[in-house]
Short mmCIF file of C-alpha atoms in Angstrom, two decimals:
data_model
loop_
_atom_site.label_atom_id
_atom_site.label_comp_id
_atom_site.label_asym_id
_atom_site.label_seq_id
_atom_site.Cartn_x
_atom_site.Cartn_y
_atom_site.Cartn_z
CA MET A 29 -75.39 -43.49 29.72
CA SER A 30 -73.07 -44.63 26.91
CA GLU A 31 -75.60 -43.38 24.35
CA ASP A 32 -75.58 -39.88 25.96
CA LEU A 33 -71.72 -39.79 25.84
CA ASP A 34 -71.78 -40.82 22.18
CA ARG A 35 -74.20 -38.04 21.38
CA GLN A 36 -71.99 -35.48 23.13
CA VAL A 37 -68.78 -36.60 21.45
CA THR A 38 -70.05 -37.37 17.91
CA PRO A 39 -71.36 -34.33 16.03
CA SER A 40 -74.59 -34.62 14.07
CA LYS A 41 -74.61 -34.80 10.29
CA ALA A 42 -76.08 -31.32 10.06
CA GLU A 43 -73.34 -29.90 12.26
CA SER A 44 -70.73 -31.71 10.22
CA ALA A 45 -72.15 -30.37 7.00
CA SER A 46 -72.29 -26.82 8.25
CA ALA A 47 -68.73 -27.03 9.65
CA ALA A 48 -67.29 -28.54 6.46
CA PRO A 49 -65.78 -26.12 3.91
CA PRO A 50 -67.42 -25.74 0.53
CA SER A 51 -66.34 -28.11 -2.21
CA GLY A 52 -63.07 -27.14 -3.91
CA HIS A 53 -62.00 -24.89 -1.09
CA HIS A 54 -58.70 -25.64 0.59
CA PRO A 55 -58.18 -23.89 3.92
CA GLU A 56 -54.84 -22.13 4.35
CA PRO A 57 -52.60 -23.63 7.00
CA PRO A 58 -51.90 -21.33 9.92
CA ARG A 59 -48.84 -19.19 9.34
CA PRO A 60 -46.25 -19.29 12.10
CA SER A 61 -45.14 -15.98 13.49
CA THR A 62 -41.71 -15.27 11.92
CA SER A 63 -40.62 -13.06 14.79
CA THR A 64 -41.59 -15.68 17.37
CA THR A 65 -39.77 -18.51 15.52
CA THR A 66 -36.62 -16.47 14.93
CA GLY A 67 -36.55 -15.26 18.48
CA THR A 68 -36.99 -18.78 19.84
CA SER A 69 -34.22 -20.25 17.66
CA THR A 70 -31.82 -17.42 18.51
CA SER A 71 -32.55 -17.84 22.19
CA SER A 72 -32.02 -21.60 21.88
CA ILE A 73 -28.64 -21.12 20.15
CA THR A 74 -27.53 -18.60 22.78
CA THR A 75 -28.58 -20.89 25.61
CA THR A 76 -26.79 -23.86 24.00
CA SER A 77 -23.61 -21.83 23.48
CA SER A 78 -23.69 -20.57 27.03
CA ALA A 79 -24.21 -24.06 28.39
CA GLY A 80 -21.34 -25.37 26.25
CA ALA A 81 -19.00 -22.63 27.42
CA ALA A 82 -20.00 -23.19 31.05
CA ALA A 83 -19.21 -26.89 30.70
CA LEU A 84 -15.62 -26.02 29.78
CA VAL A 85 -14.95 -23.92 32.87
CA PRO A 86 -14.14 -26.54 35.54
CA GLY A 87 -11.67 -28.62 33.52
CA LEU A 88 -10.05 -25.67 31.77
CA ALA A 89 -9.67 -23.80 35.08
CA LEU A 90 -7.96 -26.84 36.58
CA ALA A 91 -5.56 -27.07 33.61
CA LEU A 92 -4.80 -23.33 33.92
CA ALA A 93 -4.12 -23.65 37.66
CA ILE A 94 -1.73 -26.53 37.02
CA ALA A 95 -0.01 -24.50 34.25
CA VAL A 96 0.56 -21.59 36.62
CA ALA A 97 2.14 -23.88 39.19
CA ALA A 98 4.18 -25.65 36.48
CA THR A 99 5.42 -22.31 35.10
CA ALA A 100 6.63 -21.34 38.57
CA ILE A 101 8.45 -24.67 38.85
CA GLY A 102 9.97 -24.09 35.42
CA LYS A 103 11.33 -20.73 36.53
CA VAL A 104 13.01 -22.30 39.54
CA PHE A 105 14.27 -25.30 37.57
CA PRO A 106 14.86 -24.12 33.97
CA LEU A 107 16.26 -27.49 32.97
CA VAL A 108 12.86 -29.07 33.68
CA GLY A 109 10.76 -26.26 32.13
CA GLY A 110 7.10 -25.46 32.44
CA PRO A 111 5.68 -27.85 29.83
CA VAL A 112 7.33 -30.96 31.31
CA ALA A 113 6.32 -29.89 34.82
CA GLY A 114 2.76 -29.34 33.56
CA ILE A 115 2.33 -32.81 32.11
CA VAL A 116 3.90 -34.45 35.21
CA LEU A 117 1.61 -32.50 37.59
CA GLY A 118 -1.40 -33.32 35.39
CA VAL A 119 -0.62 -37.06 35.50
CA LEU A 120 -0.12 -36.96 39.29
CA ILE A 121 -3.41 -35.11 39.86
CA ALA A 122 -5.24 -37.49 37.51
CA ALA A 123 -3.88 -40.39 39.53
CA LEU A 124 -4.81 -38.89 42.91
CA LEU A 125 -8.13 -37.13 42.22
CA LYS A 126 -9.42 -39.00 39.13
CA PRO A 127 -11.43 -36.08 37.57
CA GLY A 128 -14.99 -37.15 36.73
CA PRO A 129 -17.37 -36.30 33.84
CA ARG A 130 -17.84 -32.71 35.06
CA TRP A 131 -14.18 -31.94 34.33
CA ARG A 132 -13.80 -33.75 31.00
CA PRO A 133 -15.11 -31.12 28.50
CA GLY A 134 -12.68 -28.45 29.68
CA ILE A 135 -9.80 -30.90 29.90
CA ALA A 136 -10.50 -32.11 26.35
CA PHE A 137 -10.69 -28.51 25.12
CA GLY A 138 -7.33 -27.72 26.73
CA ALA A 139 -5.64 -30.82 25.37
CA LYS A 140 -6.80 -30.13 21.79
CA ARG A 141 -7.81 -26.52 21.08
CA VAL A 142 -5.38 -24.78 23.42
CA LEU A 143 -2.65 -27.02 21.98
CA GLN A 144 -3.48 -25.83 18.46
CA ILE A 145 -3.56 -22.17 19.56
CA SER A 146 -0.12 -22.59 21.18
CA VAL A 147 1.29 -23.77 17.87
CA VAL A 148 -0.12 -20.69 16.11
CA VAL A 149 1.52 -18.37 18.67
CA LEU A 150 4.78 -20.33 18.32
CA GLY A 151 4.96 -19.10 14.72
CA SER A 152 5.58 -15.57 15.98
CA GLN A 153 9.01 -16.70 17.23
CA LEU A 154 10.22 -17.98 13.86
CA SER A 155 11.51 -16.24 10.76
CA LEU A 156 12.23 -17.56 7.31
CA THR A 157 15.28 -15.29 7.19
CA GLN A 158 16.87 -17.41 9.92
CA MET A 159 17.70 -19.94 7.21
CA VAL A 160 20.07 -17.39 5.71
CA GLN A 161 21.53 -16.43 9.09
CA VAL A 162 22.41 -20.01 9.92
CA GLY A 163 24.19 -20.45 6.60
CA VAL A 164 24.18 -23.05 3.89
CA SER A 165 26.93 -25.04 5.60
CA SER A 166 24.68 -25.81 8.58
CA LEU A 167 21.62 -26.93 6.64
CA PRO A 168 23.04 -30.33 5.53
CA VAL A 169 23.68 -31.20 9.17
CA MET A 170 20.18 -30.21 10.28
CA ILE A 171 18.30 -31.81 7.38
CA GLY A 172 20.47 -34.93 7.33
CA SER A 173 20.01 -35.48 11.09
CA LEU A 174 16.25 -35.05 10.76
CA VAL A 175 15.88 -37.46 7.81
CA ILE A 176 17.98 -40.15 9.46
CA CYS A 177 16.12 -39.73 12.76
CA LEU A 178 12.70 -40.12 11.15
CA ALA A 179 13.85 -43.14 9.14
CA CYS A 180 15.26 -44.81 12.28
CA ALA A 181 12.10 -43.95 14.24
CA TYR A 182 10.10 -45.86 11.66
CA GLY A 183 12.49 -48.82 11.33
CA ILE A 184 13.57 -49.25 14.94
CA GLY A 185 10.10 -48.43 16.23
CA ARG A 186 8.52 -51.18 14.12
CA TRP A 187 11.23 -53.64 15.15
CA LEU A 188 10.60 -52.87 18.82
CA GLY A 189 6.82 -53.13 18.32
CA VAL A 190 6.09 -49.52 19.30
CA VAL A 191 2.66 -48.39 18.06
CA ARG A 192 2.58 -46.12 15.03
CA ASP A 193 1.46 -42.85 16.63
CA LEU A 194 3.85 -43.14 19.57
CA ARG A 195 6.90 -43.84 17.40
CA THR A 196 5.89 -40.93 15.16
CA LEU A 197 5.71 -38.55 18.14
CA ILE A 198 9.04 -39.72 19.57
CA GLY A 199 10.67 -39.49 16.15
CA VAL A 200 9.39 -36.01 15.43
CA GLY A 201 10.12 -34.84 18.99
CA THR A 202 13.71 -36.09 18.81
CA GLY A 203 14.36 -34.97 15.24
CA VAL A 204 12.73 -31.53 15.30
CA CYS A 205 12.11 -29.64 18.53
CA GLY A 206 10.79 -31.70 21.41
CA ALA A 207 7.50 -30.74 23.04
CA SER A 208 6.70 -28.08 20.41
CA ALA A 209 6.96 -30.60 17.57
CA ILE A 210 4.88 -33.09 19.52
CA ALA A 211 2.28 -30.37 20.18
CA ALA A 212 2.08 -29.60 16.44
CA THR A 213 2.05 -33.24 15.31
CA ALA A 214 -0.40 -34.75 17.83
CA PRO A 215 -3.61 -33.18 16.43
CA VAL A 216 -2.57 -33.93 12.84
CA ILE A 217 -2.25 -37.68 13.46
CA ARG A 218 -5.04 -37.65 16.12
CA ALA A 219 -2.71 -39.15 18.73
CA ALA A 220 -4.08 -40.37 22.05
CA GLY A 221 -3.25 -38.50 25.23
CA VAL A 222 -1.31 -41.44 26.64
CA ASP A 223 1.00 -41.42 23.58
CA VAL A 224 1.60 -37.67 23.91
CA ALA A 225 2.42 -38.02 27.62
CA TYR A 226 4.88 -40.86 27.02
CA ALA A 227 6.55 -39.04 24.12
CA VAL A 228 7.03 -35.79 26.07
CA SER A 229 8.43 -37.65 29.08
CA THR A 230 10.86 -39.62 26.88
CA ILE A 231 12.12 -36.48 25.14
CA PHE A 232 12.60 -34.76 28.48
CA LEU A 233 14.66 -37.61 29.90
CA PHE A 234 17.18 -37.49 27.05
CA ASN A 235 17.26 -33.69 27.05
CA VAL A 236 18.59 -33.93 30.62
CA ALA A 237 21.13 -36.53 29.50
CA ALA A 238 22.27 -34.21 26.68
CA VAL A 239 22.69 -31.20 28.95
CA LEU A 240 24.88 -33.23 31.29
CA THR A 241 27.01 -35.00 28.65
CA PHE A 242 27.25 -32.80 25.56
CA PRO A 243 29.60 -30.10 26.99
CA LEU A 244 31.96 -32.87 28.10
CA ILE A 245 31.85 -34.47 24.61
CA GLY A 246 32.53 -31.04 23.05
CA HIS A 247 35.62 -30.46 25.14
CA LEU A 248 36.91 -33.98 24.50
CA LEU A 249 36.57 -33.43 20.73
CA GLY A 250 38.04 -29.93 20.90
CA MET A 251 35.00 -28.39 19.22
CA SER A 252 34.87 -24.64 18.49
CA GLN A 253 32.06 -22.45 19.81
CA GLN A 254 30.25 -22.49 16.44
CA SER A 255 30.69 -26.23 16.02
CA PHE A 256 29.33 -26.97 19.46
CA GLY A 257 26.44 -24.55 18.87
CA LEU A 258 25.53 -26.49 15.72
CA PHE A 259 25.91 -29.78 17.58
CA ALA A 260 23.66 -28.67 20.48
CA GLY A 261 21.15 -27.02 18.12
CA THR A 262 20.71 -30.19 16.05
CA ALA A 263 20.94 -32.89 18.74
CA VAL A 264 19.16 -31.31 21.73
CA ASN A 265 15.43 -30.71 21.53
CA ASP A 266 13.62 -28.17 23.73
CA THR A 267 14.91 -24.60 23.67
CA SER A 268 15.57 -24.49 27.41
CA SER A 269 17.76 -27.57 27.20
CA VAL A 270 19.57 -26.23 24.10
CA VAL A 271 20.37 -22.99 25.99
CA ALA A 272 21.43 -24.91 29.11
CA ALA A 273 23.82 -27.14 27.19
CA ALA A 274 25.28 -24.43 24.93
CA ALA A 275 25.57 -21.73 27.61
CA THR A 276 27.82 -24.08 29.57
CA TYR A 277 30.15 -24.15 26.59
CA GLY A 278 30.21 -20.40 25.93
CA PRO A 279 28.14 -17.36 24.79
CA ILE A 280 28.94 -17.73 21.08
CA ALA A 281 27.91 -21.38 21.21
CA SER A 282 24.69 -20.42 22.95
CA ASN A 283 23.70 -17.79 20.36
CA HIS A 284 24.48 -20.08 17.43
CA ALA A 285 22.66 -23.02 19.01
CA VAL A 286 19.46 -21.02 19.52
CA VAL A 287 19.38 -19.91 15.87
CA VAL A 288 19.95 -23.49 14.70
CA LYS A 289 17.25 -24.73 17.06
CA LEU A 290 14.69 -22.18 15.84
CA THR A 291 15.53 -23.04 12.23
CA ARG A 292 14.94 -26.72 13.04
CA THR A 293 11.51 -25.75 14.32
CA LEU A 294 10.56 -24.59 10.80
CA MET A 295 10.74 -28.26 9.77
CA ILE A 296 7.40 -28.67 11.56
CA ILE A 297 5.74 -27.28 8.42
CA PRO A 298 6.71 -29.93 5.83
CA ILE A 299 6.50 -32.72 8.42
CA CYS A 300 2.92 -31.85 9.39
CA LEU A 301 1.90 -31.54 5.76
CA GLY A 302 3.42 -34.94 4.99
CA LEU A 303 1.76 -36.56 8.00
CA ALA A 304 -1.60 -34.96 7.10
CA TRP A 305 -1.32 -36.47 3.64
CA LEU A 306 -0.53 -39.91 5.06
CA VAL A 307 -3.42 -39.74 7.51
CA ARG A 308 -5.80 -38.63 4.77
CA ARG A 309 -4.68 -41.44 2.50
CA ARG A 310 -5.05 -43.96 5.33
CA ASP A 311 -8.58 -42.75 6.07
CA ARG A 312 -9.54 -43.06 2.39
CA ALA A 313 -8.13 -46.58 2.26
CA ALA A 314 -10.03 -47.55 5.41
CA SER A 315 -13.32 -46.24 3.97
CA ASP A 316 -12.65 -48.05 0.67
CA THR A 317 -12.97 -44.93 -1.49
CA ALA A 318 -9.92 -45.47 -3.66
CA ALA A 319 -11.91 -44.55 -6.74
CA GLY A 320 -13.11 -41.28 -5.21
CA PRO A 321 -11.84 -37.79 -5.95
CA ARG A 322 -8.15 -37.07 -5.72
CA LEU A 323 -6.75 -35.53 -2.55
CA ARG A 324 -6.54 -31.75 -2.52
CA VAL A 325 -3.61 -30.03 -0.88
CA VAL A 326 -5.96 -27.48 0.74
CA LYS A 327 -7.76 -30.23 2.62
CA LEU A 328 -4.47 -31.62 3.93
CA VAL A 329 -3.51 -28.44 5.78
CA PRO A 330 -4.93 -28.18 9.33
CA VAL A 331 -6.34 -24.76 10.18
CA PHE A 332 -3.93 -24.24 13.05
CA LEU A 333 -0.98 -24.91 10.71
CA VAL A 334 -2.27 -22.15 8.41
CA GLY A 335 -2.26 -19.85 11.43
CA PHE A 336 1.29 -20.97 12.22
CA LEU A 337 2.42 -20.12 8.69
CA LEU A 338 0.72 -16.74 8.75
CA MET A 339 2.40 -15.85 12.05
CA THR A 340 5.80 -16.96 10.72
CA ALA A 341 5.28 -14.91 7.55
CA ALA A 342 4.23 -11.88 9.60
CA ASN A 343 7.36 -12.15 11.74
CA SER A 344 9.56 -12.60 8.65
CA LEU A 345 8.13 -9.40 7.16
CA GLY A 346 8.73 -7.49 10.38
CA LEU A 347 5.02 -7.01 11.10
CA ILE A 348 5.41 -8.24 14.69
CA PRO A 349 7.21 -5.61 16.79
CA ALA A 350 10.43 -6.68 18.44
CA ALA A 351 9.08 -5.37 21.76
CA ALA A 352 6.23 -7.92 21.57
CA GLN A 353 8.51 -10.93 21.01
CA PRO A 354 9.32 -11.71 24.70
CA ALA A 355 5.65 -11.60 25.68
CA LEU A 356 4.63 -13.79 22.73
CA SER A 357 7.40 -16.25 23.61
CA GLU A 358 6.15 -16.47 27.19
CA LEU A 359 2.55 -16.84 25.97
CA SER A 360 3.47 -19.65 23.58
CA VAL A 361 5.26 -21.62 26.31
CA PHE A 362 2.41 -21.02 28.79
CA LEU A 363 -0.25 -22.23 26.31
CA ILE A 364 1.82 -25.35 25.60
CA THR A 365 2.04 -25.86 29.37
CA VAL A 366 -1.77 -25.56 29.71
CA ALA A 367 -2.28 -28.02 26.87
CA LEU A 368 0.20 -30.53 28.30
CA ALA A 369 -1.31 -30.15 31.77
CA ALA A 370 -4.71 -31.04 30.24
CA THR A 371 -3.08 -33.94 28.41
CA GLY A 372 -1.66 -35.15 31.72
CA LEU A 373 -5.10 -34.91 33.34
CA SER A 374 -6.59 -37.06 30.59
CA THR A 375 -3.79 -39.63 30.57
CA ASP A 376 -4.76 -43.26 30.99
CA LEU A 377 -2.25 -44.47 33.60
CA ALA A 378 -3.15 -48.08 33.05
CA GLY A 379 -2.48 -47.63 29.34
CA LEU A 380 0.83 -45.96 30.18
CA ARG A 381 1.88 -48.97 32.22
CA ARG A 382 0.73 -51.35 29.48
CA THR A 383 2.92 -49.54 26.96
CA GLY A 384 6.02 -50.77 28.79
CA PRO A 385 9.66 -49.67 28.35
CA ARG A 386 9.96 -50.17 24.59
CA PRO A 387 9.20 -46.54 23.64
CA LEU A 388 11.86 -45.46 26.14
CA VAL A 389 14.33 -47.75 24.39
CA LEU A 390 13.31 -46.21 21.07
CA GLY A 391 13.93 -42.73 22.49
CA ALA A 392 17.42 -43.78 23.66
CA CYS A 393 18.25 -45.23 20.25
CA LEU A 394 17.08 -42.09 18.43
CA TRP A 395 18.96 -39.79 20.81
CA ILE A 396 22.20 -41.68 20.09
CA VAL A 397 21.50 -41.78 16.36
CA VAL A 398 20.87 -38.02 16.14
CA SER A 399 23.95 -37.19 18.26
CA VAL A 400 26.26 -39.38 16.24
CA THR A 401 24.76 -38.30 12.92
CA SER A 402 25.20 -34.61 13.78
CA LEU A 403 28.89 -35.14 14.60
CA VAL A 404 29.54 -37.28 11.51
CA LEU A 405 27.83 -34.81 9.17
CA GLN A 406 29.77 -31.94 10.71
CA TYR A 407 32.97 -33.86 10.09
CA LEU A 408 31.99 -34.60 6.46
CA THR A 409 30.97 -31.00 5.73
CA GLY A 410 34.03 -29.52 7.41
CA THR A 411 32.09 -27.71 10.17
CA LEU A 412 33.39 -29.79 13.09
#
């Protein structure tokens, strides 16, 4: 039986000889069908893209739903604002529902990509000509307060033992423009969601304190409308809180404070570039490539920051219609709310508890430092 199987499986020598190609002849390999291969690869890419987009839907839809609710809360309670309500609701839902793997892709997309898009749209609200409108006399107060705030964030933060990224976010949020500055800085330094959540909450707490105490301080010091507008614009962070504090003092103070606040927001540009350079240098040092090629400025600039600059330039040149400004402002705030809601959903509550009260102490110190510095610099420059 085994001999019969061997005969069936093993060809005879004559069959082998007749089947073999003539000497020197090399058979051509079969040519794949170009149309079939291209069609298959295109179909594969389309299927992969569709699957990737579908994976984003659950988490992103949840972040959007939270943002809608948070925006409604912000309308009822302007002092709180949509972004802060968004991150608080996100943290609460994360604690109660604990979103699983199905939700994570969309939540991660919202926390990172939507955050970057919101910064680009924010550029439509700023204009380089605002520097001139504010006046040279106000710039020393703004720049001096910012420099001292960032220096104290580094020194006091290290002394308190606050981790690097968190002290950076609290310092930038306090010195520049609250949640917007944190939104712009977080992707540059690749900050963790728990650090973003803690920084935004800290900034919000002292914004409330400023709204309640600054008008009283202004009246006690006998500050003029312009002086108080400069004080509120340099020492209060989020726009809603700036308006709330300054409007209590008077309409002239409110208008001046908003212009100062928006001018402060332009400081996001050099700060993000500086932080990008530091992160790049740190990465090179970690990979032990000190002898490698020199850093290029182009590589330091995140793509979303380029978009921010282009939007700011377009607004400065009058390319963005005035009629579109209110809608773009609402869109920017809503996108920040979506991003912070997603950040709240991805927050590690255990990590938040482990962080302890030290970052809150840092925020209190920086709030006092910026407030006192603003008043002292106004006194020294004769604008008090």
